[in-house]
Coordinates of C-alpha atoms (C1' of nucleotides) and ligand atoms in Angstrom, one line a residue:
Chain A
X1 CA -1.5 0.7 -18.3
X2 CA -4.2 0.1 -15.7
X3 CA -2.1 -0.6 -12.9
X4 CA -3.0 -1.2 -9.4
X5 CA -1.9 2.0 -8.1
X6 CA -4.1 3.8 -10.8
X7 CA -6.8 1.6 -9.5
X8 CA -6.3 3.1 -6.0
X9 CA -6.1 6.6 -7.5
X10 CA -9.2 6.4 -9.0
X11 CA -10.6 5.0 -6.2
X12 CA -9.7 8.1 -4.3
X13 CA -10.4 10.2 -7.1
X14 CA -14.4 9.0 -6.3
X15 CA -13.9 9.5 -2.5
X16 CA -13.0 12.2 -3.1
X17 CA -15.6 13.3 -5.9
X18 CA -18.4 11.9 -3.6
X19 CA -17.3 14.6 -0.4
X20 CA -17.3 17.5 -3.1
X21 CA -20.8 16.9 -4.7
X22 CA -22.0 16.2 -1.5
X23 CA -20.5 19.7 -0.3
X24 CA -22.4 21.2 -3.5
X25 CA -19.8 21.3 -6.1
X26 CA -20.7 21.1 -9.6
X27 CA -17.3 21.3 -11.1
X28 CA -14.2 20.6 -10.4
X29 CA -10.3 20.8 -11.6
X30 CA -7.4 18.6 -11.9
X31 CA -5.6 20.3 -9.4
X32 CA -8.3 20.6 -7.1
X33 CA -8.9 16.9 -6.9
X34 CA -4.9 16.5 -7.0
X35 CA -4.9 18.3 -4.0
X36 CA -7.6 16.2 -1.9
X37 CA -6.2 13.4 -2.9
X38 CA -2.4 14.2 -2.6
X39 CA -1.4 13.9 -6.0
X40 CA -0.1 16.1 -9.0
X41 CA -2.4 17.8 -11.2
X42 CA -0.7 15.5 -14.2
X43 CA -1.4 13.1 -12.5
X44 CA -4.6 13.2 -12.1
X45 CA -4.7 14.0 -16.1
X46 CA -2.8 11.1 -17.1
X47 CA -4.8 8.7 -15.0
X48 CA -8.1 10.3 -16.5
X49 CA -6.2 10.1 -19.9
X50 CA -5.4 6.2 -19.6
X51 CA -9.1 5.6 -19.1
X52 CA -10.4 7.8 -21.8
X53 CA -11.9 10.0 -19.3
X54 CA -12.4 13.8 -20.5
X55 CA -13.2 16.9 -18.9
X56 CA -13.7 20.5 -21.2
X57 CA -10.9 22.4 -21.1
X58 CA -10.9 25.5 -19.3
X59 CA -14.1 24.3 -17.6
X60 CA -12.8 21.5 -15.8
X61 CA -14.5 18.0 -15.3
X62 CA -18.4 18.0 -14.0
X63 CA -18.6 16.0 -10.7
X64 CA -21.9 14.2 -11.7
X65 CA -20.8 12.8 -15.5
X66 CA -17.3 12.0 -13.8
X67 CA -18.6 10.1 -11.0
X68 CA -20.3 8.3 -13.3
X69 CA -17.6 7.6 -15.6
X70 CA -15.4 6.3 -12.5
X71 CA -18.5 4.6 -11.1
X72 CA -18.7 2.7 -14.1
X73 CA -15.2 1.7 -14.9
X74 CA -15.0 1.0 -10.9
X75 CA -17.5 -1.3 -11.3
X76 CA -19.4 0.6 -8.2
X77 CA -22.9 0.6 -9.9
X78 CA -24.6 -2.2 -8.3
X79 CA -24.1 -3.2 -4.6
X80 CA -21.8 -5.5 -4.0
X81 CA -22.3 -8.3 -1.6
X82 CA -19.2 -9.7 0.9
X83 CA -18.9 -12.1 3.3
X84 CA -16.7 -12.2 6.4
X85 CA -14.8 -15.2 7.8
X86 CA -13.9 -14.7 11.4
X87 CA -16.4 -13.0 13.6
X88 CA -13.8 -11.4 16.5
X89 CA -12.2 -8.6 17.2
X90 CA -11.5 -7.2 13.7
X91 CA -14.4 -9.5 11.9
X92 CA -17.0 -7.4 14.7
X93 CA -15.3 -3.9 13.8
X94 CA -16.4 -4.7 10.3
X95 CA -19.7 -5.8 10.9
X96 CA -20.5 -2.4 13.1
X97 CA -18.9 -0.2 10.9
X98 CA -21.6 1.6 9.0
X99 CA -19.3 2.9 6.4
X100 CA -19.6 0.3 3.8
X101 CA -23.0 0.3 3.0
X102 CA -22.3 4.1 1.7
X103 CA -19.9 3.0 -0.4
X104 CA -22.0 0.1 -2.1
X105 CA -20.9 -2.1 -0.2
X106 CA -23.0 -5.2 1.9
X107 CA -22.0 -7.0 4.2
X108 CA -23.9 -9.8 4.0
X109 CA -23.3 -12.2 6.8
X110 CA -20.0 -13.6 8.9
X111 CA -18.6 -17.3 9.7
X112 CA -17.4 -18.6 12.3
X113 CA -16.5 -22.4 13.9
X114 CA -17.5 -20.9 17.5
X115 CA -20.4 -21.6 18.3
X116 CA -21.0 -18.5 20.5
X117 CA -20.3 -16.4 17.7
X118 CA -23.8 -17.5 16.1
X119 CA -26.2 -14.6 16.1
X120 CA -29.4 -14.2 14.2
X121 CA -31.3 -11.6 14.9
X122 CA -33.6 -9.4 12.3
X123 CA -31.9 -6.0 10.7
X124 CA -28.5 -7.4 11.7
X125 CA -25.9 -9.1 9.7
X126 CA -26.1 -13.0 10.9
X127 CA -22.8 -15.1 12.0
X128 CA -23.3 -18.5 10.9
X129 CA -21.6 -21.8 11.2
X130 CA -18.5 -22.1 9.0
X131 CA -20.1 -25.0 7.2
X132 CA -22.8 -22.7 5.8
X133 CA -20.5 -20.7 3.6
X134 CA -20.3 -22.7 0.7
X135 CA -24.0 -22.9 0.7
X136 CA -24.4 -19.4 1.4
X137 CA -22.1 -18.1 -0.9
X138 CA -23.7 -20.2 -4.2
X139 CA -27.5 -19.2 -3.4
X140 CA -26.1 -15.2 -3.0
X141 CA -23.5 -15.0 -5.8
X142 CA -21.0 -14.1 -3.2
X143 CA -17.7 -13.2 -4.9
X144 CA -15.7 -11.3 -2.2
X145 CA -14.9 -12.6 1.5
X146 CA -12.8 -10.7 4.3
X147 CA -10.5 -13.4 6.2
X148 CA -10.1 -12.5 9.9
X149 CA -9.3 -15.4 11.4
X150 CA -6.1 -16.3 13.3
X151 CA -2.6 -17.0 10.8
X152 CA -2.6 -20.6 11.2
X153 CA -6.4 -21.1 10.2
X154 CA -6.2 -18.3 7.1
X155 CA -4.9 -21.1 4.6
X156 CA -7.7 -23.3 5.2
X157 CA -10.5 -20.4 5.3
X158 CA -9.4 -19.5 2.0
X159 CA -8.9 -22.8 0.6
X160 CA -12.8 -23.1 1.5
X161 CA -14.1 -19.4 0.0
X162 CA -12.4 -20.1 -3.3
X163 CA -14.3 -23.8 -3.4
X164 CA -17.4 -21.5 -2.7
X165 CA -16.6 -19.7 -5.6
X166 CA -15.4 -16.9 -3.9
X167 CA -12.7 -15.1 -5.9
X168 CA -11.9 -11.6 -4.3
X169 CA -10.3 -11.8 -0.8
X170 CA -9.1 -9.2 1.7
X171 CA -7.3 -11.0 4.1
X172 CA -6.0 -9.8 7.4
X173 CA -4.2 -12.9 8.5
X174 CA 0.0 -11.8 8.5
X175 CA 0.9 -14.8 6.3
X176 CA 1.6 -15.4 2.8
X177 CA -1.5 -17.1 1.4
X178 CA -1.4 -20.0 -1.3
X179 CA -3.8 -19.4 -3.8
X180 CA -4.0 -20.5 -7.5
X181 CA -3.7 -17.5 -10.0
X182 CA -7.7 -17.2 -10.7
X183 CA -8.1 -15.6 -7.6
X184 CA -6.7 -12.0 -5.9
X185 CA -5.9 -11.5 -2.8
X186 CA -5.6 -8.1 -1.1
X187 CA -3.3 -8.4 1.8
X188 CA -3.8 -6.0 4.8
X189 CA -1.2 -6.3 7.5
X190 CA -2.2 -3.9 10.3
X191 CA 0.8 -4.9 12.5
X192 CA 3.2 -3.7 9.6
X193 CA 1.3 -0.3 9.1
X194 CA 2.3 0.5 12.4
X195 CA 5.9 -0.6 12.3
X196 CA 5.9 1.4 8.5
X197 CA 5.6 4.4 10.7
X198 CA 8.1 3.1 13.9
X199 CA 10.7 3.0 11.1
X200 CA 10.3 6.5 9.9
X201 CA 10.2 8.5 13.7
X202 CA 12.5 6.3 15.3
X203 CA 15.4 7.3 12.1
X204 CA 14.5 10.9 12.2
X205 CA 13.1 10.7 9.2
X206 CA 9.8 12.4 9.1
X207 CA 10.7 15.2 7.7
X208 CA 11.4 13.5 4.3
X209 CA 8.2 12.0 3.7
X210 CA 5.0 13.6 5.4
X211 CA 2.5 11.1 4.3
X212 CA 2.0 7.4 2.6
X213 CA -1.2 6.4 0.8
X214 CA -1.7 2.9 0.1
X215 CA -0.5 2.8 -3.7
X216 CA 2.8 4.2 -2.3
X217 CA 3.5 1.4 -0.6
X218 CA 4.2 -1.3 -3.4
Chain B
X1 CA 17.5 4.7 -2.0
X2 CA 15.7 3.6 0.9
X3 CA 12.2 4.2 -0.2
X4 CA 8.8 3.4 1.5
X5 CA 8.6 0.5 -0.5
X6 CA 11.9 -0.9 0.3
X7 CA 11.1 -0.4 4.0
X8 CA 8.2 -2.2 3.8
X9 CA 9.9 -5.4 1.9
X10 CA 12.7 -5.4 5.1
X11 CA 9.7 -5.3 7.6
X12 CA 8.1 -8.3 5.4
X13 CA 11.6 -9.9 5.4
X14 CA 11.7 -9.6 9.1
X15 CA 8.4 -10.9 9.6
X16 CA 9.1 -14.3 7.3
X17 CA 12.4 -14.2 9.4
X18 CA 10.6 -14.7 12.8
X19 CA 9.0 -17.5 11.0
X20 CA 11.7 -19.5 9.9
X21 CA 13.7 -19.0 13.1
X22 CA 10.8 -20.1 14.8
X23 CA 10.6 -23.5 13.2
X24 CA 14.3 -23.8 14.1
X25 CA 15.9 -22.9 10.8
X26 CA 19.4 -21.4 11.1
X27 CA 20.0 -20.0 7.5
X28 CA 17.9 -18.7 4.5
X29 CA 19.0 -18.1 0.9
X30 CA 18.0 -15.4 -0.8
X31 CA 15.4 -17.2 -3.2
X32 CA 13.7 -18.8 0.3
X33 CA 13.1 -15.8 1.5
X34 CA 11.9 -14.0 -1.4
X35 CA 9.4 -17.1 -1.8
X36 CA 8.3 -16.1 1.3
X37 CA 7.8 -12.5 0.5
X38 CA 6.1 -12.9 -2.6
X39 CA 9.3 -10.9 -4.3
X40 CA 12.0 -12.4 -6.4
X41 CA 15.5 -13.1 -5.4
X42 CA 17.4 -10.6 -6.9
X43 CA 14.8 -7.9 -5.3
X44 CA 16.0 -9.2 -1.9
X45 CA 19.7 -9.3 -2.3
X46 CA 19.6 -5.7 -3.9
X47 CA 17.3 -4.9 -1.1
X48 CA 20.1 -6.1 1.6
X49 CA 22.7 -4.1 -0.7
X50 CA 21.2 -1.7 -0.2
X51 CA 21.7 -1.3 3.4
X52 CA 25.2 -2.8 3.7
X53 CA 23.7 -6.4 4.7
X54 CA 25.6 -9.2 3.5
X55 CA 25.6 -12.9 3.6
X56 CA 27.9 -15.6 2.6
X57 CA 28.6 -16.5 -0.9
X58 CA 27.3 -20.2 -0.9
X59 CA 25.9 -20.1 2.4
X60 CA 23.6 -17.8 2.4
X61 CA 22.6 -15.5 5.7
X62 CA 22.6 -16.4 9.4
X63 CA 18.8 -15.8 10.8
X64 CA 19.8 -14.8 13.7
X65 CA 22.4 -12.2 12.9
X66 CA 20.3 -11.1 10.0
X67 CA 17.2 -10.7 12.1
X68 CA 19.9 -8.7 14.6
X69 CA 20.6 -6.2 11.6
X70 CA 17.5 -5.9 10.5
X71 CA 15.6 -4.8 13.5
X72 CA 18.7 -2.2 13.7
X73 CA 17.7 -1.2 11.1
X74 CA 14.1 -1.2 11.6
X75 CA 14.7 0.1 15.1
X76 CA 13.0 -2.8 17.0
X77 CA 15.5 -3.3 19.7
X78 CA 13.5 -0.8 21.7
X79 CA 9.9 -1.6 22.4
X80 CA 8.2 0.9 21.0
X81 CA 5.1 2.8 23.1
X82 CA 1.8 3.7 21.1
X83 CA -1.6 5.3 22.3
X84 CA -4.6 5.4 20.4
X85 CA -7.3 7.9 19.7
X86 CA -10.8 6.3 19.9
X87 CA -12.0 3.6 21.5
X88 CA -15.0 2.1 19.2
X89 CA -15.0 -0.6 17.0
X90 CA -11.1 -0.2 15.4
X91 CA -9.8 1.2 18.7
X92 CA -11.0 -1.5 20.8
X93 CA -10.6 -4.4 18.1
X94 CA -6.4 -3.4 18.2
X95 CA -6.7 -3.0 21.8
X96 CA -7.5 -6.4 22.3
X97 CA -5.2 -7.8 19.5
X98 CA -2.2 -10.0 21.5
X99 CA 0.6 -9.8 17.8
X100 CA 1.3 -6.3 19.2
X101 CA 3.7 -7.4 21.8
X102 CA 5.3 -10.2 20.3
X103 CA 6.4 -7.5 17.5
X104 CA 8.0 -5.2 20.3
X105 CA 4.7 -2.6 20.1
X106 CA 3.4 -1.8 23.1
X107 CA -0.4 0.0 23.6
X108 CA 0.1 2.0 26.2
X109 CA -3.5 3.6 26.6
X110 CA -6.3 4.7 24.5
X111 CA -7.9 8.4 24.8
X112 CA -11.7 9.1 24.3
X113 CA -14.2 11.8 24.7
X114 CA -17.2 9.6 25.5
X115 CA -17.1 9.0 29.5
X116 CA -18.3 5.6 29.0
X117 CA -15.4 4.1 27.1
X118 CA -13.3 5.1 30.1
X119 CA -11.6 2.0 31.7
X120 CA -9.3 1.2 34.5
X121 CA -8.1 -2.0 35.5
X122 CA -5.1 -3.2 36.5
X123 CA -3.6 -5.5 33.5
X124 CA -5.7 -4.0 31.0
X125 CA -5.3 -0.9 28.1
X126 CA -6.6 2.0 30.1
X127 CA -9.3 4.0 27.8
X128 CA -9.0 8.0 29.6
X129 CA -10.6 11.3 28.5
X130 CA -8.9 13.0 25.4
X131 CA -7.8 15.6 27.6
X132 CA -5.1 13.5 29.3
X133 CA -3.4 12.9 26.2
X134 CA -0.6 15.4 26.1
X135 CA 0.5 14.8 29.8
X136 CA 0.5 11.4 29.1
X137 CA 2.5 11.4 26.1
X138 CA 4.6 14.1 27.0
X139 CA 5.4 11.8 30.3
X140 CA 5.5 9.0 28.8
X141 CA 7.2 9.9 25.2
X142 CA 5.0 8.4 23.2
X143 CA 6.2 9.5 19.7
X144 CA 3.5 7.1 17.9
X145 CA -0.4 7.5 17.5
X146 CA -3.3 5.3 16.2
X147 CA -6.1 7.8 15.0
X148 CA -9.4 5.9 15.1
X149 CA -12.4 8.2 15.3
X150 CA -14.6 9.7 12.7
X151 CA -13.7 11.2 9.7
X152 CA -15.1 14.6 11.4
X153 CA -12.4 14.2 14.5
X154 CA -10.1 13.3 12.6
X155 CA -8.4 16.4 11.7
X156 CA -8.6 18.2 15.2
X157 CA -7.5 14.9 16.8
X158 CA -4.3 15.2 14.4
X159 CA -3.6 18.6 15.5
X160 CA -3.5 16.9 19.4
X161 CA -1.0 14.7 18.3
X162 CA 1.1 17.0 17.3
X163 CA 1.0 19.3 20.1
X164 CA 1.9 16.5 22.1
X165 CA 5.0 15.6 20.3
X166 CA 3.4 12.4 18.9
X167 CA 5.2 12.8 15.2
X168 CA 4.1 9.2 13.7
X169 CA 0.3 8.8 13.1
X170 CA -1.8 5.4 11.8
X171 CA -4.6 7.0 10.6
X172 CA -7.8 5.0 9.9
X173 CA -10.3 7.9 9.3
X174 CA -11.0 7.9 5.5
X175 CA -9.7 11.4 5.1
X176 CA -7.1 13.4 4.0
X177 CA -5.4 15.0 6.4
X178 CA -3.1 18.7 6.9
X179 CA -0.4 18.7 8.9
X180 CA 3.1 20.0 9.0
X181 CA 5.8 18.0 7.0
X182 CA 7.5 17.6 10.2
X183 CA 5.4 14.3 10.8
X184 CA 4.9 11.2 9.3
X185 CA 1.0 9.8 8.4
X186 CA 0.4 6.6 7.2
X187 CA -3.2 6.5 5.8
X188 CA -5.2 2.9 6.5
X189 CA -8.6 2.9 4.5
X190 CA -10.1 0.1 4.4
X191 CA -13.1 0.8 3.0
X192 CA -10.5 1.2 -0.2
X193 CA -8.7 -1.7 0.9
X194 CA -12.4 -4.0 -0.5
X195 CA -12.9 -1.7 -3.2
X196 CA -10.0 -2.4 -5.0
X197 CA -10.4 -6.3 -4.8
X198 CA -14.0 -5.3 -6.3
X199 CA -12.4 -3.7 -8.7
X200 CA -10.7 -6.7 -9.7
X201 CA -13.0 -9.3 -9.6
X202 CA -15.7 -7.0 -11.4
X203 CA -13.7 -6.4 -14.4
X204 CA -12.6 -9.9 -14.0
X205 CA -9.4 -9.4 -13.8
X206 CA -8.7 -11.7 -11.0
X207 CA -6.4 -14.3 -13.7
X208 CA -4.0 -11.2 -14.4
X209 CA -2.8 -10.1 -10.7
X210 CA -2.6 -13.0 -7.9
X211 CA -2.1 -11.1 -4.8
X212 CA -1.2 -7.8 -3.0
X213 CA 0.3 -6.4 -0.6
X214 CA 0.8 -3.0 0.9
X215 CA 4.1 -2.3 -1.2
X216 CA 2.2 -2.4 -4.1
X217 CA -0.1 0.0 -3.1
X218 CA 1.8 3.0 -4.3
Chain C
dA1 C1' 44.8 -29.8 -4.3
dT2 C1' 41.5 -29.3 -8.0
dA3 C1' 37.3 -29.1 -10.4
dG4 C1' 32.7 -28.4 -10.0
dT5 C1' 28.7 -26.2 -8.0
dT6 C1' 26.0 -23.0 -5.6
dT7 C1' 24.9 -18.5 -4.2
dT8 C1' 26.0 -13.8 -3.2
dG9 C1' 26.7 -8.9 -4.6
dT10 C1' 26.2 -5.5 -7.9
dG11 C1' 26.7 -2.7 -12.3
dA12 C1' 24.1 -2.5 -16.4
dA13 C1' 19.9 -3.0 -18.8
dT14 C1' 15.1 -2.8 -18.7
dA15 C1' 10.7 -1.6 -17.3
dA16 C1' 7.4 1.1 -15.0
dT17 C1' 5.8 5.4 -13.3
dT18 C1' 5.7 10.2 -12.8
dT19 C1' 6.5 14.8 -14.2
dC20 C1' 7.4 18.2 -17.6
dA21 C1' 6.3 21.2 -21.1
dC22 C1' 3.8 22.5 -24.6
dT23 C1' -0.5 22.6 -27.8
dA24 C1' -5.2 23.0 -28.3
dT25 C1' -9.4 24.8 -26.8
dA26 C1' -13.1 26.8 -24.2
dA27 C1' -14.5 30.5 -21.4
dA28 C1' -14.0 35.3 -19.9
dA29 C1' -12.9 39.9 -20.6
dT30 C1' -12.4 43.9 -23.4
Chain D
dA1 C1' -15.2 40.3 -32.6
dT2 C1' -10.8 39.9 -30.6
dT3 C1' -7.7 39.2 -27.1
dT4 C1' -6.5 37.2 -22.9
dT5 C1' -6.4 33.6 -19.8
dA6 C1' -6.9 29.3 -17.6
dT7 C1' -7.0 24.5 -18.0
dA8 C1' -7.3 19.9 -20.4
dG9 C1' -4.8 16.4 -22.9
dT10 C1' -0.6 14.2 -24.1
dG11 C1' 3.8 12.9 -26.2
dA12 C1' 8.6 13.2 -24.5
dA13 C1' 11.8 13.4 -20.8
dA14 C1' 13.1 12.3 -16.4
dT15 C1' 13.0 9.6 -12.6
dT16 C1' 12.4 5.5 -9.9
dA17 C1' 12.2 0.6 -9.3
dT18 C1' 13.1 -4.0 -10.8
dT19 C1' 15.3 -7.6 -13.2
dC20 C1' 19.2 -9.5 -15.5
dA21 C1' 23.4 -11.5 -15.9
dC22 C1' 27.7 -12.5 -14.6
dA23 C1' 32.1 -12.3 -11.8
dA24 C1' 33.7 -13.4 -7.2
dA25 C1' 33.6 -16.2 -3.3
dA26 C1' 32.9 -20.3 -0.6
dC27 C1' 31.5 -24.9 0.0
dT28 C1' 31.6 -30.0 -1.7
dA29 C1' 33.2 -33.9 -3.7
dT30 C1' 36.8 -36.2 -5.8
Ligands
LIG301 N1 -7.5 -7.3 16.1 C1 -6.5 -6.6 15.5 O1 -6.4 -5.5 15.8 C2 -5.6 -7.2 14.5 C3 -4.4 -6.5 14.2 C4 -3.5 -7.0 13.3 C5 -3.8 -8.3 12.7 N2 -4.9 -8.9 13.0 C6 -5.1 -10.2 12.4 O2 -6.5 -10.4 12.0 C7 -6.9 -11.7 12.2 C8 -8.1 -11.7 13.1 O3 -7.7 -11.1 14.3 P1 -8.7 -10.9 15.5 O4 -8.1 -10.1 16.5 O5 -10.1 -10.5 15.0 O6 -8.8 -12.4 16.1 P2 -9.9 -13.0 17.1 O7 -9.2 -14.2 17.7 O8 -10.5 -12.0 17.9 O9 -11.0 -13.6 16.1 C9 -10.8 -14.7 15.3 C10 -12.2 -15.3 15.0 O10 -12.0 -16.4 14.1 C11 -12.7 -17.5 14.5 N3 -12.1 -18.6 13.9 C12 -11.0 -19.3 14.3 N4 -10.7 -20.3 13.4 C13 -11.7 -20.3 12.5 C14 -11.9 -21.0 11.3 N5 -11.1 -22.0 10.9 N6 -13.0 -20.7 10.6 C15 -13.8 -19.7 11.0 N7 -13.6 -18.9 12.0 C16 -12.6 -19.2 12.8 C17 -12.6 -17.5 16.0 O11 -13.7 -18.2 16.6 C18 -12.8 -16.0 16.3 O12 -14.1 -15.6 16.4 C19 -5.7 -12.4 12.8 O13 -5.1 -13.1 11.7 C20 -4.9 -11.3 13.3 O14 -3.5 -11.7 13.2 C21 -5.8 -8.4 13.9
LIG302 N1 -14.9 -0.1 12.1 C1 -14.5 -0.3 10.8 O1 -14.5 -1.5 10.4 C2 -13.9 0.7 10.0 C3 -13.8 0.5 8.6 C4 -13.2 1.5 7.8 C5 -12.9 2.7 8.3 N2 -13.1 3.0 9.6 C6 -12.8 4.3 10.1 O2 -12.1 4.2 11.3 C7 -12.5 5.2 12.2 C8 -13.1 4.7 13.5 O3 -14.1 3.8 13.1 P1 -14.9 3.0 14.2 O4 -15.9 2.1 13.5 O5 -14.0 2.5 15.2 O6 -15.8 4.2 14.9 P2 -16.6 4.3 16.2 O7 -17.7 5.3 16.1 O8 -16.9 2.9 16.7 O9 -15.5 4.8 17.3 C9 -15.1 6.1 17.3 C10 -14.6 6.4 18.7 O10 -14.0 7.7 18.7 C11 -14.5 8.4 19.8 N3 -14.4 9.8 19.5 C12 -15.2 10.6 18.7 N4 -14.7 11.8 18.6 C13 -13.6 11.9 19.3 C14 -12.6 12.8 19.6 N5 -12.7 14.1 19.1 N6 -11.6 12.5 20.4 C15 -11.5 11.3 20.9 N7 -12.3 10.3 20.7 C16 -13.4 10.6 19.9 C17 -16.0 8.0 20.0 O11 -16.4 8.2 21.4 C18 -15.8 6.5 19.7 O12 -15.5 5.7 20.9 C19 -13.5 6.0 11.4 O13 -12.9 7.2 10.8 C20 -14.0 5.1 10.4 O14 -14.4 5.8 9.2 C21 -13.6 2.0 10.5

DNA sequence: ATAGTTTTGTGAATAATTTCACTATAAAAT
DNA sequence: ATTTTATAGTGAAATTATTCACAAAACTAT
């Protein structure tokens, strides 16, 4: 029933929800929302259905109550706090991206072994010595980490986090990652989002298929 | 028949390939490599049936000659030329990133409309102004773009693209974007990417699902 | 040679996901 | 008030994707 990819939908659903309040939309319909998210309209119903969420028919779903409702089964109500291991090229994109924090989301400080990563200055987000994390990640209740570190020292970094406690991971190493079951692990392999799209142009074939969305790409 | 998904488990299988090969392994069973994918066996033989590959009964398949059908497939045998719009944090974190290359992608330059991002040197990713891009592409046949600028660009930075007969887009801008059906985008949000592991871990439903990976996105 | 074992290749079965199509209902129009 | 119309909600149908299960082939050992 609740699937990943239904996960991903709603997530987009409240993207997409968010853009429209904040354009001054009160209302909205299932087609409407199928359409800024790239969906069918029965989609969008069914995935609302799954979750119990109802709109008034005729009248469409009010953007505030069904914000709400997906806030709440998204689990988006309180900020959450993350940690990043791996302060370089894709670890510093992260930090400076100012995106998150709209979204609930803080991050609250980086690890790294080199020392001339270390940085500690007020207002921004500190890089600290990899043996801090552990520490760290008990006194904050950190349950998510990013791993952007080099392939052959993602194993290790995770091994670590989930001794911290940490249980969510986003990991942006390209290898297959060992984990027991009581964690989950979001892989993101940037290298193979750009070959994704060599395969299509270089067979001709993007005509077929304008456009891929994360969930379409289990 | 050969859906995203599909594609996606033959770039994964290349990937795992290069691996093995690398450690000086000269044959792979079906259930080796779909331990190393994360899929199960009979996924990667119908997979491989799917596009006429086939192995020995018993013996499994040759990594090199595999590898050689696969990136037929795949269309690595050429390198393949990519530019990239916006040079901040994303642009200039994937600019610096060396896995590029060893995949057979190569950045060929980056286009900006902020004067100081512009770079020259010899041996390094030249950044240029935004208005070079469709001579340069056109010259160089670029068919491939990276879109890494704000949401707001986004769009008119698509439509760029396309006039300059790039036809396969990464987009990371976390918005839905119009185009044509005669192009291919392949959305990367990761803003979405952390949300869904929060997801998980709020509901605590970290036990149920171990891992995933872009396939099982859709 | 022959028997035994392992692994592929694939049609059939199953499972998962999406779309269809229709009912119920609320709002708008008359 | 009554009719019309637009849209939600949802089982059923269709489609798509995955797994099963087993015959065919090829290697190994005797
Ligand atoms: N940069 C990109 O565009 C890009 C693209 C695709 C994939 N990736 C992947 O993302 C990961 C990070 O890439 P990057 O370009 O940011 O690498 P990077 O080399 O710029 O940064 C890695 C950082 O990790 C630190 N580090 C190394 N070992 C560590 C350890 N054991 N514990 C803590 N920190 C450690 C290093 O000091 C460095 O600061 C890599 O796995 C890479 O393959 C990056
Ligand atoms: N940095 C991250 O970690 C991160 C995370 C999630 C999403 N994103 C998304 O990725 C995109 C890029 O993010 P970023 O952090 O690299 O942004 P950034 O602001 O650091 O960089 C954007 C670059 O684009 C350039 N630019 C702006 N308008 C342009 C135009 N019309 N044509 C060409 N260049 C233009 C700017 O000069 C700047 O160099 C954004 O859409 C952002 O939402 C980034």
């Amino acid at each position: 029933m609740a699937n990943k990819k239904c996960i991903i939908r709603l997530l987009r659903y409240k993207n997409a929800l968010h853009r429209l309040h904040s354009l001054g939309f009160v209302k909205v319909f299932s087609d409407n929302l199928a359409d800024a998210v790239g969906v069918t309209a029965s989609q969008v119903r069914k995935d609302f259905s799954l979750f119990g969420i109802c709109g008034n028919k005729r009248g469409g779903y009010q953007i505030e109550a069904l914000l709400e409702k997906l806030n709440h089964i998204l689990g988006k109500n309180e900020q959450q706090k993350v940690v990043i291991v791996g302060g370089g090229n894709i670890g510093a994109a992260l930090m400076k991206y100012k995106g998150f924090e709209k979204e609930g989301v803080k991050i609250a400080a980086c690890f790294d072994i080199d020392p001339a990563k270390y940085h500690h200055k007020e207002g921004d987000i500190p890089v600290l010595p990899l043996e801090e994390l552990k520490n760290f990640s008990r006194a904050n209740h950190i349950r998510i980490g990013i791993i952007a570190v080099p392939d052959i020292a993602a194993q290790q970094v995770l091994d670590l986090m989930l001794s911290a406690g940490i249980k969510g991971i986003v990991n942006f190493a390209p290898i297959r990652l060992r984990a027991s079951s009581d964690c989950f692990i979001n892989n993101v392999n940037l290298v193979l989002e750009l070959e994704t799209v060599i395969y299509f142009i270089v067979n001709g074939l993007e005509k077929s298929i304008a456009e891929i969305h994360e969930e379409q790409k289990s």
